[in-house]
Short mmCIF file of C-alpha atoms and ligand atoms in Angstrom, two decimals:
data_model
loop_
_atom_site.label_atom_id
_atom_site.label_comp_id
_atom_site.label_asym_id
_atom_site.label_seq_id
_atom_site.Cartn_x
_atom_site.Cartn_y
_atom_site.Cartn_z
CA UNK W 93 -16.52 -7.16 -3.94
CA UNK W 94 -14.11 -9.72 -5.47
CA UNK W 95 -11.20 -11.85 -3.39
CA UNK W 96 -7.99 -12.37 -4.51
CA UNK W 97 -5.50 -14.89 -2.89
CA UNK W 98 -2.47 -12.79 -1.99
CA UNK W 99 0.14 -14.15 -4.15
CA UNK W 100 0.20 -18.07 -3.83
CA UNK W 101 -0.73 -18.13 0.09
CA UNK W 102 -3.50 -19.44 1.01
CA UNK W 103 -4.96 -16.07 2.04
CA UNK W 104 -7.73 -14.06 0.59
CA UNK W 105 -7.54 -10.63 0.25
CA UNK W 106 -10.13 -8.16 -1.04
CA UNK W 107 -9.65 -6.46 -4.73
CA UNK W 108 -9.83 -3.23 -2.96
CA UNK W 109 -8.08 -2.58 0.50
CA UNK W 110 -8.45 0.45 2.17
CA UNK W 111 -5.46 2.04 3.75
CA UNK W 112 -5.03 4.63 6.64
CA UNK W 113 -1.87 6.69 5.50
CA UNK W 114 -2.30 10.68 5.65
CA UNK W 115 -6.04 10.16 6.61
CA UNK W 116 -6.05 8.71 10.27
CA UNK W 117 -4.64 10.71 12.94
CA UNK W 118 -3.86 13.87 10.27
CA UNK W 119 -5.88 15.01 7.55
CA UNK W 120 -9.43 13.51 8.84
CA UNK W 121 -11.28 13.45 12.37
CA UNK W 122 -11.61 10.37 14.22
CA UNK W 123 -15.32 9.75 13.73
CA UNK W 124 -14.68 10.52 9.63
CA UNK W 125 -12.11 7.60 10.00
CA UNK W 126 -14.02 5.53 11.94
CA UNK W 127 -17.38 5.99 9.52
CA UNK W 128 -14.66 4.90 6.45
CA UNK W 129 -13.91 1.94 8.04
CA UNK W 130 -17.40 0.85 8.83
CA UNK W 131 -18.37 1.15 5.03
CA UNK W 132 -15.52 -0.20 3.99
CA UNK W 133 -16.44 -3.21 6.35
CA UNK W 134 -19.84 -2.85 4.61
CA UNK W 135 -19.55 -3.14 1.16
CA UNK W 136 -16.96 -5.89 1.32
CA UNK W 137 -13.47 -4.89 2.47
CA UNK W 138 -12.10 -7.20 4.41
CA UNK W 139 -8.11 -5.87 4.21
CA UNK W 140 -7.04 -2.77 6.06
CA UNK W 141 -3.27 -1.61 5.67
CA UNK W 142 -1.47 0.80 8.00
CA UNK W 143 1.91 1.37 9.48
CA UNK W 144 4.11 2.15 12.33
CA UNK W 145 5.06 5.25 11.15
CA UNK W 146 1.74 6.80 10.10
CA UNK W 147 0.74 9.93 11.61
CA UNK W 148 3.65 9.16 14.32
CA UNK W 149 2.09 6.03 15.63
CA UNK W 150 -1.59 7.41 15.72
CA UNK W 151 -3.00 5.99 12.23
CA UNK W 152 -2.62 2.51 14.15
CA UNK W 153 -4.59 3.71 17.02
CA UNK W 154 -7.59 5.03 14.97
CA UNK W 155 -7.87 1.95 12.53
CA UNK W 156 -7.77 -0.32 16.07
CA UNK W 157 -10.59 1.61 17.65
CA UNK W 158 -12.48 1.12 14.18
CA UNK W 159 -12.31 -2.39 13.92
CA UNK W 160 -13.34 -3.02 17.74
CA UNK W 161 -15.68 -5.31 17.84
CA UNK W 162 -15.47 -6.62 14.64
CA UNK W 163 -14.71 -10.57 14.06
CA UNK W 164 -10.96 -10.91 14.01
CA UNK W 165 -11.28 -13.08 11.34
CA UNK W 166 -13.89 -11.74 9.03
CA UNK W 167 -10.88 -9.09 8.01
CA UNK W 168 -7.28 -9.02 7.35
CA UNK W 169 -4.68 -6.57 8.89
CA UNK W 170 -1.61 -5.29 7.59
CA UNK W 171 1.35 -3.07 8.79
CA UNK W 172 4.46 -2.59 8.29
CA UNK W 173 8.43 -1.31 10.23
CA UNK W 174 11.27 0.46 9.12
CA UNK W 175 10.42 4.29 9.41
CA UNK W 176 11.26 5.75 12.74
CA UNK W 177 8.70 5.48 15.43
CA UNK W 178 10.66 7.99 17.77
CA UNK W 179 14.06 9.90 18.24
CA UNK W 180 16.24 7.30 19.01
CA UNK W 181 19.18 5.84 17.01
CA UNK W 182 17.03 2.03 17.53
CA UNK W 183 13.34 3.87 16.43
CA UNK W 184 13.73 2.59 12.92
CA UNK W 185 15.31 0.56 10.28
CA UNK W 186 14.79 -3.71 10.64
CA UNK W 187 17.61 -4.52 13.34
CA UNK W 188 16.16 -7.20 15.70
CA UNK W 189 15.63 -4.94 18.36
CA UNK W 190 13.76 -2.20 16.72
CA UNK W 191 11.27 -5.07 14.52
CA UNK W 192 10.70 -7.03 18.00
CA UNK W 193 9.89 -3.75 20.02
CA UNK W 194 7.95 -2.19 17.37
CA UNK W 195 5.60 -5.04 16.57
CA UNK W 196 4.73 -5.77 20.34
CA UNK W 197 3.54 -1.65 20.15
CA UNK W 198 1.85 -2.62 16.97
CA UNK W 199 -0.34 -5.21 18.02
CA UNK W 200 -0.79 -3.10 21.51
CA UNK W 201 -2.19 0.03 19.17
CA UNK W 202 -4.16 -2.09 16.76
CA UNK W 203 -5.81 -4.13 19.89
CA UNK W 204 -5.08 -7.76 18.57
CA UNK W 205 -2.70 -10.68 19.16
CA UNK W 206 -1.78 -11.11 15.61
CA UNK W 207 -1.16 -9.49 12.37
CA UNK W 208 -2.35 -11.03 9.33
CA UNK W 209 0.67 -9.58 6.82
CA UNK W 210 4.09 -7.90 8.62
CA UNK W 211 5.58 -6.24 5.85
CA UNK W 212 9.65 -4.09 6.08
CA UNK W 213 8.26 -1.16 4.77
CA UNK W 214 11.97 -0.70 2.70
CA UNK W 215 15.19 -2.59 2.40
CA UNK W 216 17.48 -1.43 5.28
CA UNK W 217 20.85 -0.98 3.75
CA UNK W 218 23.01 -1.36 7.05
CA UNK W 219 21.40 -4.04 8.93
CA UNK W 220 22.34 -7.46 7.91
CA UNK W 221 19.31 -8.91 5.65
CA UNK W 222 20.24 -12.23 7.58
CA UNK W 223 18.47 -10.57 11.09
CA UNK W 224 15.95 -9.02 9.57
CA UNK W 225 14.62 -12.08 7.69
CA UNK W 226 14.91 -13.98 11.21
CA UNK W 227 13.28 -11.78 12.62
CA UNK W 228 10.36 -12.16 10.80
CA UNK W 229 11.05 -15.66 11.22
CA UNK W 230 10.56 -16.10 14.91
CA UNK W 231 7.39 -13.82 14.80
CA UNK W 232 5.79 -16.13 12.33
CA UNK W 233 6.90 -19.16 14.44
CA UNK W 234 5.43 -17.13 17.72
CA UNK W 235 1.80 -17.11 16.06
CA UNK W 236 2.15 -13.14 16.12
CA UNK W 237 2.55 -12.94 12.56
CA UNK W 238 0.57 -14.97 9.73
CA UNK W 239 2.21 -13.85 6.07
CA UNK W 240 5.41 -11.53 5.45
CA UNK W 241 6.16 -8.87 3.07
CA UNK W 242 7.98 -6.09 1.90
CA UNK W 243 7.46 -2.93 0.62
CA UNK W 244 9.03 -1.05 -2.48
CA UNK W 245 12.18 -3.40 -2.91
CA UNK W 246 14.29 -3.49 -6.12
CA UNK W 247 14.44 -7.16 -7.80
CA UNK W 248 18.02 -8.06 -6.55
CA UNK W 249 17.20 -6.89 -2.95
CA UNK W 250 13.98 -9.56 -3.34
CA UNK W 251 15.82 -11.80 -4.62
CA UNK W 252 18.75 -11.79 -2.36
CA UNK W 253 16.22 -12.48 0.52
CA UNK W 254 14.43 -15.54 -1.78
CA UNK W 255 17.52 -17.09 -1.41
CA UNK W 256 18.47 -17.16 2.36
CA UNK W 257 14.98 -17.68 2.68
CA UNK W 258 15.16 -21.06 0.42
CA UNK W 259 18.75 -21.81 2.16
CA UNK W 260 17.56 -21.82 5.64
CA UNK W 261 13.69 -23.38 5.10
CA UNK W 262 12.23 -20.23 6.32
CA UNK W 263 9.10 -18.76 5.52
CA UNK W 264 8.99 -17.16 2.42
CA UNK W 265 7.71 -13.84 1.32
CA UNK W 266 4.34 -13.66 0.03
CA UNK W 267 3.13 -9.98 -1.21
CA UNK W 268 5.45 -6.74 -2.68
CA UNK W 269 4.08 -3.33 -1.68
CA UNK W 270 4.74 -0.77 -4.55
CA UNK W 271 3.80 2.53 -5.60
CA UNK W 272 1.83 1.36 -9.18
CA UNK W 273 -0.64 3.17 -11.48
CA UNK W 274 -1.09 4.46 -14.39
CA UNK W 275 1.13 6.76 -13.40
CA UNK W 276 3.67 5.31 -11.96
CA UNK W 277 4.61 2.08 -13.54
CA UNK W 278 8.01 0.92 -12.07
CA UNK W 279 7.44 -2.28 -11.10
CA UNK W 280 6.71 -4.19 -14.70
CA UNK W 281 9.90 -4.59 -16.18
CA UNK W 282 11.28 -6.55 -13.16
CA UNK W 283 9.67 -6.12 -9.94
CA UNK W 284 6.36 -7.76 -11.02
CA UNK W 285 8.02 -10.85 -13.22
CA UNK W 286 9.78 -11.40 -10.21
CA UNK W 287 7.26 -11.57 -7.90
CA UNK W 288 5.34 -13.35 -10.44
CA UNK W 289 7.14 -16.62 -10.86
CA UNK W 290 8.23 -16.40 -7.59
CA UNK W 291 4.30 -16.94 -6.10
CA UNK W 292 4.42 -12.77 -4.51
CA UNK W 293 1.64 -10.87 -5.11
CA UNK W 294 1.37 -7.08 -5.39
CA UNK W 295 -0.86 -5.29 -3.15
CA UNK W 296 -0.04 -1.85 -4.78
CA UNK W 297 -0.61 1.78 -3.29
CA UNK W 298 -1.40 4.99 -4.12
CA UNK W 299 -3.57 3.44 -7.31
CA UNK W 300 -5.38 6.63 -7.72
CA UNK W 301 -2.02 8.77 -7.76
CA UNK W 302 -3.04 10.08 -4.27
CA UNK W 303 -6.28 11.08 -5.82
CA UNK W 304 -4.92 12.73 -9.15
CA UNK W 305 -6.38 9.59 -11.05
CA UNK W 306 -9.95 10.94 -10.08
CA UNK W 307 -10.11 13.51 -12.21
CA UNK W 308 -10.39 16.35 -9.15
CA UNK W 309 -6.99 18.24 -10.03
CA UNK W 310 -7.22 20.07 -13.09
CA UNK W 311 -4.59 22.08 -15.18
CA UNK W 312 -4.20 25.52 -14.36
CA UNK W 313 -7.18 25.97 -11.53
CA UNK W 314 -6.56 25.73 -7.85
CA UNK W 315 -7.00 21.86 -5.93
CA UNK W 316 -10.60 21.63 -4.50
CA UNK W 317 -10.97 22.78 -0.83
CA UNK W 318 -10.87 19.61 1.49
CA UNK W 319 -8.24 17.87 -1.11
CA UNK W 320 -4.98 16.30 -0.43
CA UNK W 321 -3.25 18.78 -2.50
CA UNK W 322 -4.86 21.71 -0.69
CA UNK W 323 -3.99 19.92 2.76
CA UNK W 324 -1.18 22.35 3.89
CA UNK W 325 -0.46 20.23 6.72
CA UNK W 326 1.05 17.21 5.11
CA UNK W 327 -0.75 16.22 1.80
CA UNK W 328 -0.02 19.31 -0.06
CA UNK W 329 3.59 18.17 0.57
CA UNK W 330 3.06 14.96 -0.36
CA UNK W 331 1.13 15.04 -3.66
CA UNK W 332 3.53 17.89 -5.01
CA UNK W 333 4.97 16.37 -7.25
CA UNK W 334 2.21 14.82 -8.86
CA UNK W 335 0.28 18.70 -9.50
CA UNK W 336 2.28 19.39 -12.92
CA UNK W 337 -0.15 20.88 -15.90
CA UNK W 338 1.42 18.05 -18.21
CA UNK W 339 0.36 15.45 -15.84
CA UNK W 340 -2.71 16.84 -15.14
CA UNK W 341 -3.73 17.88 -18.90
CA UNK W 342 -3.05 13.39 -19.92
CA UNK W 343 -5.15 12.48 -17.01
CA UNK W 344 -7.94 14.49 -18.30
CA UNK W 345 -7.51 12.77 -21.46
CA UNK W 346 -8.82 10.05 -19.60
CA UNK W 347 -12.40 11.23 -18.54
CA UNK W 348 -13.66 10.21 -22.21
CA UNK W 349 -12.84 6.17 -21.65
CA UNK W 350 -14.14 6.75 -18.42
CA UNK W 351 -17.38 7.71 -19.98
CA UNK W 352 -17.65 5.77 -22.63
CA UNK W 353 -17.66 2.46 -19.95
CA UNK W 354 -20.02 4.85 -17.45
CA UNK W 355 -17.86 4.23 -14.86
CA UNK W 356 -16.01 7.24 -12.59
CA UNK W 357 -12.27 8.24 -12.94
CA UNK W 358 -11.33 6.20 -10.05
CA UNK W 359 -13.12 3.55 -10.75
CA UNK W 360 -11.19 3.32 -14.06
CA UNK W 361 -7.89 3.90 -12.67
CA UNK W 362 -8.44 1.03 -9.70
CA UNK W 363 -9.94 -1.21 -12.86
CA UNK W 364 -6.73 -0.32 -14.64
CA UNK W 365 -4.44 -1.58 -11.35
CA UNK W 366 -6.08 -4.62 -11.16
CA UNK W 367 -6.10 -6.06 -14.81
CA UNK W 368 -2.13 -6.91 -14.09
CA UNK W 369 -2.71 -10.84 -12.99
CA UNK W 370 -0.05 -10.57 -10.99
CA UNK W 371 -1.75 -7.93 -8.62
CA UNK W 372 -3.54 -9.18 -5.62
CA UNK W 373 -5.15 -5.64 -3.89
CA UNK W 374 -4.98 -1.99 -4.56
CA UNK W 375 -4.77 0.13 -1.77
CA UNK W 376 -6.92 3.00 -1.83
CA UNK W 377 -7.15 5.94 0.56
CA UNK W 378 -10.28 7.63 1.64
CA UNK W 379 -11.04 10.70 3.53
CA UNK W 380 -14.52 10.10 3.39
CA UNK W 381 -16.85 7.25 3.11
CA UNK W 382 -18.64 8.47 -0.15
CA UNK W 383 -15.00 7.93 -1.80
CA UNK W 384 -15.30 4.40 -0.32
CA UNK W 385 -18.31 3.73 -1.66
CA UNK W 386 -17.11 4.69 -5.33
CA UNK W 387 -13.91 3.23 -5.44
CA UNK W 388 -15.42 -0.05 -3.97
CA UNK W 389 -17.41 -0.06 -7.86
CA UNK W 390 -14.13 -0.58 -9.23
CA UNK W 391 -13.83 -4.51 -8.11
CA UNK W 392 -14.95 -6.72 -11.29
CA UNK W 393 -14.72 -4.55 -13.50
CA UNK W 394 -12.93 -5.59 -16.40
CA UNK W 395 -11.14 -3.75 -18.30
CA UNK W 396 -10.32 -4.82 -22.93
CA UNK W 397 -7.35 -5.15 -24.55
CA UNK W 398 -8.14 -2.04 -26.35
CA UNK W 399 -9.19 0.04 -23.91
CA UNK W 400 -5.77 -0.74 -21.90
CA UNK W 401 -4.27 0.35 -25.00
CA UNK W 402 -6.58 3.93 -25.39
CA UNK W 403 -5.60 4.62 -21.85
CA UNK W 404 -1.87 4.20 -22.52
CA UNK W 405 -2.12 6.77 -25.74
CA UNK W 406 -4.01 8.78 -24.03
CA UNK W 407 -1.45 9.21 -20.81
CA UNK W 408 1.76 9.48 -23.62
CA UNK W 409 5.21 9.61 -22.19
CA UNK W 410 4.12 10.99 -18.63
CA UNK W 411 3.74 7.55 -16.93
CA UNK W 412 7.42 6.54 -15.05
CA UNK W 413 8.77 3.18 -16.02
CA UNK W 414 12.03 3.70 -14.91
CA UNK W 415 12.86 -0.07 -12.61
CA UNK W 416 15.97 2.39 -10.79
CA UNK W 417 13.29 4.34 -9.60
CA UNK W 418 12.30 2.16 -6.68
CA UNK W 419 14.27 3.62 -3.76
CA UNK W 420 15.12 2.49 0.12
CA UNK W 421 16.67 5.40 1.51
CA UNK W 422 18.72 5.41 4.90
CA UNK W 423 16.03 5.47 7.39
CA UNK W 424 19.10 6.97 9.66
CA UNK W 425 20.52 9.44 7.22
P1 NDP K 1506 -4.78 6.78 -3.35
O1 NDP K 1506 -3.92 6.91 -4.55
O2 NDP K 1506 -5.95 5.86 -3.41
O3 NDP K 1506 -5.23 8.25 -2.88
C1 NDP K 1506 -6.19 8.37 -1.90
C2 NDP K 1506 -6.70 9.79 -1.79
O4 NDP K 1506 -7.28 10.20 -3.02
C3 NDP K 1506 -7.81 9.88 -0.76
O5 NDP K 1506 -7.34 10.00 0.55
C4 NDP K 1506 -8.59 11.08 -1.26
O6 NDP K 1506 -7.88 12.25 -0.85
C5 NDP K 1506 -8.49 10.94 -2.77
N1 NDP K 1506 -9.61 10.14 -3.31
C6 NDP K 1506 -9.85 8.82 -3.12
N2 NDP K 1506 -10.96 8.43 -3.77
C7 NDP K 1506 -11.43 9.52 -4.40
C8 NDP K 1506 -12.55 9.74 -5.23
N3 NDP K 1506 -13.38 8.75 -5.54
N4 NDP K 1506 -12.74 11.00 -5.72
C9 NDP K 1506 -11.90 12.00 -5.40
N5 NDP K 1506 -10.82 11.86 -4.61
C10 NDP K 1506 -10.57 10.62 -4.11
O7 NDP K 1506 -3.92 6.18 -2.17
P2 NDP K 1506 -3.03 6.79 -0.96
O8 NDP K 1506 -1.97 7.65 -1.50
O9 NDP K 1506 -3.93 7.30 0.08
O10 NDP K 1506 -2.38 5.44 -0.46
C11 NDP K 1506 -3.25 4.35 -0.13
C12 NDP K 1506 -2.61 3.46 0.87
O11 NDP K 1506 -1.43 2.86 0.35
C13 NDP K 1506 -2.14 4.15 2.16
O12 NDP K 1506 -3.17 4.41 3.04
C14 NDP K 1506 -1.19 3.11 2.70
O13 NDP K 1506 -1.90 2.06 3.30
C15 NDP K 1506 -0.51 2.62 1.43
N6 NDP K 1506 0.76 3.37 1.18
C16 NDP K 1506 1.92 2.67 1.32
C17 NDP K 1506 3.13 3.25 1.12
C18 NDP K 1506 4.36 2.43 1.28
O14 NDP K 1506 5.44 3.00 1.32
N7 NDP K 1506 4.24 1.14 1.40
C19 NDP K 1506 3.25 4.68 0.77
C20 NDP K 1506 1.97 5.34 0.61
C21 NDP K 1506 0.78 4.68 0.80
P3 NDP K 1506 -8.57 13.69 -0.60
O15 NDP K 1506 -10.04 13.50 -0.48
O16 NDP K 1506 -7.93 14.18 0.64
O17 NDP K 1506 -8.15 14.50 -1.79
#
C-alpha cells in the first residue's frame, strides 16, 4: 500500500480507503463486515469512511465494533452530517444544533473521542454557510475533530466557504468528497483545479461505479447473484442507473487494457482514479474481503499516457463531464 497526504495537511491517508456505505448494517452480515475491515487493516488500509446517515445510523456502529481494539492512531476515520439521522425537522442539514448533536452520537457509535476528517456531506442551501463553517470551527478547537471537509460541492459553494474561512482565520478545508471515475468525471473542469491550487485533496467515491467498473455487469444477461445490482433491498435501487447496455457494452471494452497490463478490472479502474495528482484516496466498497484483497493491488500501479488515452476511446461519449451535475439537494424537501 502507498500513502498519500490528504491535500496539503499534514495527514497521511492510504491510496485505497475502504468505505462502509450500503455494506454495513444492509447488504452484508456483521461478521462479513467485520472480516473486511480486518483485511483491510491487513494489507495496509489505514482510512475508513462512513457516515451518519448510513444504514440509518447502523454502518457507524459496525465499522466501531471492527476497529475495537485497534491503535487509534495506526488508522484514520472519517464521517460525515447533513442527511437526516431521524424524523425531526433538526435530524439533518448543517444548522449548529443538528452538526453539534450529531457528532457527539458519532463519536458515541464509532467508540472514540475524535474523528480524524468531519466532512458536510452536501452544501445546505438554507442554513447560513457562516454557522456551519463555525461549527466545524469550535469542534476542531474542542480536539473532537482533526481535518474538515466536504462532500460533492460545486466550485462557487467551495469557494464561497474559502473565503469566510480566510476572513475569519479559521481552519480551512482540506479534502472534497466526489463521485469520480471513469465514469463519472464531473469534477475536472472546475471542482478539481479548485481544490488543486487551493491545497484540497479529493478522496473520491464510488471509483469502481458501485462495482460496474469490475467487469461483473454485462450487457443483456442478468447481475450476478450476491451483487449490488441484484440487491433488491437497497443496491438494486441504487446502481440503477448505472445498468444501461451502452454503459455496460464501453466498460467491456475495457477488459482488453486490463489484460494487456495483467491486472483485474478494478484494479484498472482504482489505477485510473488515482493517476489525477490531485487525488489523495479512492474509496472503495467491499462486501467481501476477497474484493479487498483485489482492489488493495490497485495502489502503485501506474498507469501511461497512452493507456489513459486507450481507456478514454475505449469508454466514448458515455463518461459524464457535465460540472452542473454536482448536486446538494434540500435535505428537508
Ligand atoms: P465502489 O464504486 O467501490 O463499489 C463498491 C461495490 O462494488 C462493492 O460493495 C461490491 O459490491 C462491488 N465490488 C467491489 N470490488 C469488487 C471486485 N473486485 N469485483 C467485483 N465487484 C466488486 O464504491 P461504493 O459505491 O461502495 O462507495 C464507496 C464508498 O464511498 C462508500 O462506502 C462511502 O464511504 C463513500 N460514498 C460517499 C458518498 C457521498 O455522498 N459522499 C456517496 C456514496 C459513497 P457487490 O459485491 O455487492 O456487487
Amino acid at each position: 500500500m502507498e500513502y498519500r497526504r490528504l491535500g496539503s495537511s499534514g495527514m497521511y491517508v492510504s491510496e485505497i480507503a475502504y468505505g462502509n456505505w450500503l455494506t454495513h448494517g444492509t447488504q452484508v452480515e456483521e461478521d462479513i463486515a467485520i472480516k473486511c475491515v480486518r483485511t483491510a487493516l491487513d494489507v495496509g488500509i489505514t482510512t475508513f469512511d462512513t457516515a451518519d446517515v448510513y444504514a440509518g445510523t447502523k454502518a457507524e456502529t459496525v465499522l466501531g465494533k471492527a476497529l475495537k481494539g485497534v491503535r487509534r492512531e495506526s488508522y484514520e476515520l472519517f464521517t460525515k452530517v447533513y442527511w437526516p439521522t431521524g424524523e425531526g425537522k433538526n435530524d439533518r442539514g448543517l444548522s449548529r444544533k443538528h452538526i453539534m448533536e450529531s457528532v457527539h452520537a458519532s463519536l458515541k457509535r464509532l467508540n472514540t473521542d475524535h474523528i480524524d476528517l468531519y466532512q458536510f456531506h452536501r452544501f445546505d442551501v438554507e442554513t447560513p454557510l457562516e454557522e456551519s463553517l463555525q461549527a466545524f470551527e469550535d469542534l476542531v478547537r474542542q480536539g473532537k475533530v482533526h481535518y474538515i471537509g466536504f462532500s460533492e460541492w460545486d466550485a462557487s459553494q467551495i469557494k464561497s466557504a474559502l473565503d469566510i474561512q480566510k476572513a475569519r482565520g479559521w481552519t480551512r478545508f482540506v479534502s472534497s468528497q466526489p463521485q469520480y471515475s471513469a465514469l463519472w468525471r464531473v469534477i475536472e473542469k472546475e471542482v478539481m483545479p479548485l481544490c488543486k491550487s487551493e491545497g484540497i485533496g479529493q478522496i473520491v467515491w464510488s471509483p469502481l461505479a458501485q462495482g460496474l467498473l469490475s467487469g461483473k455487469y454485462l450487457p443483456g444477461k442478468k447481475p450476478p447473484a450476491g451483487s449490488r445490482a441484484s440487491d433488491k433491498k437497497v443496491g438494486s435501487g441504487m446502481v440503477a442507473n448505472w445498468m444501461k447496455d451502452d454503459i455496460l457494452q464501453a466498460v467491456a471494452n475495457l477488459r482488453p487494457i486490463a489484460d494487456a497490463h495483467g491486472i483485474t478490472m478494478s484494479q484498472l479502474a482504482l489505477a485510473w482514479a488515482l493517476s489525477h495528482s490531485n487525488v489523495s484516496s479512492v474509496i472503495m466498497g467491499a462486501s467481501k474481503p476477497s474484493q479487498v484483497k483485489e482492489n488493495v493491488k490497485a495502489s502503485g500501479i501506474k498507469l501511461d499516457a497512452q493507456t489513459l488515452a486507450s481507456i478514454d476511446s475505449a469508454l466514448g461519449d458515455i463518461p459524464e463531464t457535465d460540472p452542473t451535475k454536482n448536486v446538494s439537494p434540500n435535505p428537508r424537501a
